[in-house]
GROMACS .gro file of N, CA and C in nm:
model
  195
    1UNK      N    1  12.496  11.974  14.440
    1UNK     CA    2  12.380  11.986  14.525
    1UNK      C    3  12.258  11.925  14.455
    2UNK      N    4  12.151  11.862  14.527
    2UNK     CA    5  12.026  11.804  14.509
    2UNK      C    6  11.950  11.956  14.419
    3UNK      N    7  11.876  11.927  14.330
    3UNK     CA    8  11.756  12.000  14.294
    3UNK      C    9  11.644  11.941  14.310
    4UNK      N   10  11.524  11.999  14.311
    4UNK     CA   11  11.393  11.952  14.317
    4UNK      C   12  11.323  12.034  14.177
    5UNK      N   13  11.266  11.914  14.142
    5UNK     CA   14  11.165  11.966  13.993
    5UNK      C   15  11.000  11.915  14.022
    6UNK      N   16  10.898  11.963  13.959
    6UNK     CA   17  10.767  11.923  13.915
    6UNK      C   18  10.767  11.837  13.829
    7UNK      N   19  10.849  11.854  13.759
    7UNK     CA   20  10.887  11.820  13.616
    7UNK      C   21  10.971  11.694  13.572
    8UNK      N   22  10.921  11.599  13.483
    8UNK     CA   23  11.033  11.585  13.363
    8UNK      C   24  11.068  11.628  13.230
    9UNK      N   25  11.180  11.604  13.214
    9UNK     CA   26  11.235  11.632  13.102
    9UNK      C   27  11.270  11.496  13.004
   10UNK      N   28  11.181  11.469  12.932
   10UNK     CA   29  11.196  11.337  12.855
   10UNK      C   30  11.241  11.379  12.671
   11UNK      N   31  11.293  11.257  12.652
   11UNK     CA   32  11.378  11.251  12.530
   11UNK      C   33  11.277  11.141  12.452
   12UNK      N   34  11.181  11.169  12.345
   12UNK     CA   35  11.169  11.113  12.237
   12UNK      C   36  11.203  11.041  12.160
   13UNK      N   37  11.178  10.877  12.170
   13UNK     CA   38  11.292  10.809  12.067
   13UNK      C   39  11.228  10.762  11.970
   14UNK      N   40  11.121  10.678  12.000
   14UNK     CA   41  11.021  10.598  11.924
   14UNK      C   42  10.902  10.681  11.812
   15UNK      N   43  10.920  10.786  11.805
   15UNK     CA   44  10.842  10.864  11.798
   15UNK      C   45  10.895  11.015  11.832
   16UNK      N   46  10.856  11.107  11.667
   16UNK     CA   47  10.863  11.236  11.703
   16UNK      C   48  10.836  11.327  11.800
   17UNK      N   49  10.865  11.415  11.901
   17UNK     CA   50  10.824  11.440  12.024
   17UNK      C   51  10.683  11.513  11.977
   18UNK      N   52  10.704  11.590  11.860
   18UNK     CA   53  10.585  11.682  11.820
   18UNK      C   54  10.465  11.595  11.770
   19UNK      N   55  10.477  11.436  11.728
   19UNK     CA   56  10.417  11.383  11.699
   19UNK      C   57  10.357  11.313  11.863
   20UNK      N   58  10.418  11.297  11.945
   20UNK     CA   59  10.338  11.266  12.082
   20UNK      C   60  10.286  11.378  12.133
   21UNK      N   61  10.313  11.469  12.130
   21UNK     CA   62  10.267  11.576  12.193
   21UNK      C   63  10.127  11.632  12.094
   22UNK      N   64  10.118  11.603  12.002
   22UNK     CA   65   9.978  11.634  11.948
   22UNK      C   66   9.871  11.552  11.981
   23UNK      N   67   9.938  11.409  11.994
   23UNK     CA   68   9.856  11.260  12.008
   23UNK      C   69   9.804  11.328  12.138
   24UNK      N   70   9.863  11.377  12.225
   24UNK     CA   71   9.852  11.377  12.360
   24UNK      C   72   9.751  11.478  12.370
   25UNK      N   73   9.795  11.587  12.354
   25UNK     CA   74   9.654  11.722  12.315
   25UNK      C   75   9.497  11.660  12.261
   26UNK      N   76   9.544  11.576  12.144
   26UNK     CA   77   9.381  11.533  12.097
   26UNK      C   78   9.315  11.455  12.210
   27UNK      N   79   9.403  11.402  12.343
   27UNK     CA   80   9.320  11.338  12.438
   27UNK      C   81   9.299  11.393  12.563
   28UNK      N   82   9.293  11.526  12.527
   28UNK     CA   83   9.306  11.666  12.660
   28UNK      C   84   9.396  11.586  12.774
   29UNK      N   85   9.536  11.606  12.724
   29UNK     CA   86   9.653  11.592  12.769
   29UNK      C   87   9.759  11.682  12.783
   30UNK      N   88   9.778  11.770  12.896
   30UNK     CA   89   9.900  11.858  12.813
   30UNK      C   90   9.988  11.889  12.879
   31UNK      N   91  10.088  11.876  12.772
   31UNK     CA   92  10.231  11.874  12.816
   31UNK      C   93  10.285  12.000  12.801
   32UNK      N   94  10.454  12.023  12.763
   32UNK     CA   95  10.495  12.101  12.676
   32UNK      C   96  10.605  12.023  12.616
   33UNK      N   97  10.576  12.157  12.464
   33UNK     CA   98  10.657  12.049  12.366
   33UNK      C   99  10.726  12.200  12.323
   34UNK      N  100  10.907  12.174  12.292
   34UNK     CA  101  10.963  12.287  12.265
   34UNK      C  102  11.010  12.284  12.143
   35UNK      N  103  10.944  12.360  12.020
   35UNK     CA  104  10.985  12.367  11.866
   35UNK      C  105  11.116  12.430  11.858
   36UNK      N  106  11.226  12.428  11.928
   36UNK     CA  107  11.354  12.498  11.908
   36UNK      C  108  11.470  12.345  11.888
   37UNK      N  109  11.572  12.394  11.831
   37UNK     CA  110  11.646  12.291  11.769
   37UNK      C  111  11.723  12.187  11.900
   38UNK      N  112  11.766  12.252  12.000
   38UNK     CA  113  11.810  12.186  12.091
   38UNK      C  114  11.740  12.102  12.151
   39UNK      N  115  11.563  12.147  12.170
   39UNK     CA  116  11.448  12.064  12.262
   39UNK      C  117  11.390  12.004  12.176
   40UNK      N  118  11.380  12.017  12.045
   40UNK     CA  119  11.309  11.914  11.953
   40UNK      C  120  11.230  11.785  11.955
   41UNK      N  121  11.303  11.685  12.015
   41UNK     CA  122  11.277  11.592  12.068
   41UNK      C  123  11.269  11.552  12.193
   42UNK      N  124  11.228  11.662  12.306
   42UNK     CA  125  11.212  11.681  12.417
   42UNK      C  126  11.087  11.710  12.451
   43UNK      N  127  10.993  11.658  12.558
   43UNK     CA  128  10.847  11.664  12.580
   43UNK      C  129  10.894  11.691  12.757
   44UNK      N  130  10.833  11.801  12.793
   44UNK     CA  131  10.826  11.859  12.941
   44UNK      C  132  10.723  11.768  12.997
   45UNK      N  133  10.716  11.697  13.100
   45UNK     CA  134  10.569  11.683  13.146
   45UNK      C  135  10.587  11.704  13.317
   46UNK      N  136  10.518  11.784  13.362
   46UNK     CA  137  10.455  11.830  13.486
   46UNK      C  138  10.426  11.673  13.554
   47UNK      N  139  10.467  11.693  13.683
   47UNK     CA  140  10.447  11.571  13.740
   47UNK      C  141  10.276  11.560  13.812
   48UNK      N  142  10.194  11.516  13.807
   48UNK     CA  143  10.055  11.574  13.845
   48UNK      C  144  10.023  11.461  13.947
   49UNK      N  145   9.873  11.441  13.989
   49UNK     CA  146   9.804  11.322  14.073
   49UNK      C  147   9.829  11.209  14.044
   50UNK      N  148   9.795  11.129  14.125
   50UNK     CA  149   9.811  10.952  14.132
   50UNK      C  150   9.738  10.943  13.939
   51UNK      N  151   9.590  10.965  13.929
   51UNK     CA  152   9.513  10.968  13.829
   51UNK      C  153   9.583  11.049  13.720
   52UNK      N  154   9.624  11.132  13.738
   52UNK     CA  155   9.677  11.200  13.621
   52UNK      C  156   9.796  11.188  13.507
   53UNK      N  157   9.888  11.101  13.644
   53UNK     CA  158  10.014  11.040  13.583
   53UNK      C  159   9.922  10.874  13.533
   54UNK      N  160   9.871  10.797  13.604
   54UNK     CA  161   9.795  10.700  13.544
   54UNK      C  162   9.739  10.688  13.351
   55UNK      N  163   9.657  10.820  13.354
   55UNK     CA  164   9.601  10.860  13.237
   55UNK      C  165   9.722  10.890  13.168
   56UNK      N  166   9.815  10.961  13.171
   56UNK     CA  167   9.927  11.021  13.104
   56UNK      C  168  10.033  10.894  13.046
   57UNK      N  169  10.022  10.797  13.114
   57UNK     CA  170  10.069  10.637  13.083
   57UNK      C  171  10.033  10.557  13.016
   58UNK      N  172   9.863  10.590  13.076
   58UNK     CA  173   9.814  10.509  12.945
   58UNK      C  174   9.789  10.527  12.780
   59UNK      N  175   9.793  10.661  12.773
   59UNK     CA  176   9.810  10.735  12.673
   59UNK      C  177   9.925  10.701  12.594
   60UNK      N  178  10.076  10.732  12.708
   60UNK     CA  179  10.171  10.739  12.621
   60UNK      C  180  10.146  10.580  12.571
   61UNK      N  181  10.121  10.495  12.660
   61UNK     CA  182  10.131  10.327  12.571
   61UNK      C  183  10.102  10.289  12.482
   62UNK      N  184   9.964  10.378  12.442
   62UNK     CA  185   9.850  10.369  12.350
   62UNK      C  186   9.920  10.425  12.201
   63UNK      N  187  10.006  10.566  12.200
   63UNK     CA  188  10.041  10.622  12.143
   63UNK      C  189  10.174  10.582  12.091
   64UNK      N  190  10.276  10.550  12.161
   64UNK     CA  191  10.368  10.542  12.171
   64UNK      C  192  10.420  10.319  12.089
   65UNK      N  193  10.300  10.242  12.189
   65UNK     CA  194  10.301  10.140  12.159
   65UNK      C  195  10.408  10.044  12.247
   0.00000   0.00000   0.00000
């Protein structure tokens, strides 16, 4: 069966997830980031506005590279 989420669930490659997820906070950005061994390298992000996912892109590009 189909599910429906808000959400993704993204995988970290280029970069520590805890290390984007701070980058992201210092630019009042926020995600969630899960310090447990299985989600480690997993960053939650809430799917938000046209503008919000915009900003959240440009960020990761900035950050991420």
């Amino acid at each position: 069966a189909d599910s429906q989420t808000n959400f993704v669930l993204a995988t970290s490659i280029e970069k520590a997830a805890k290390t984007v997820y701070e980058a992201l906070v210092e630019r009042n950005i926020f995600i969630r980031y899960f310090p447990l061994p299985a989600l480690e390298d997993k960053l939650r992000i809430t799917i938000g506005t046209p503008e919000q996912n915009d900003k959240l892109l440009a960020a990761l590009t900035e950050i991420i590279g």
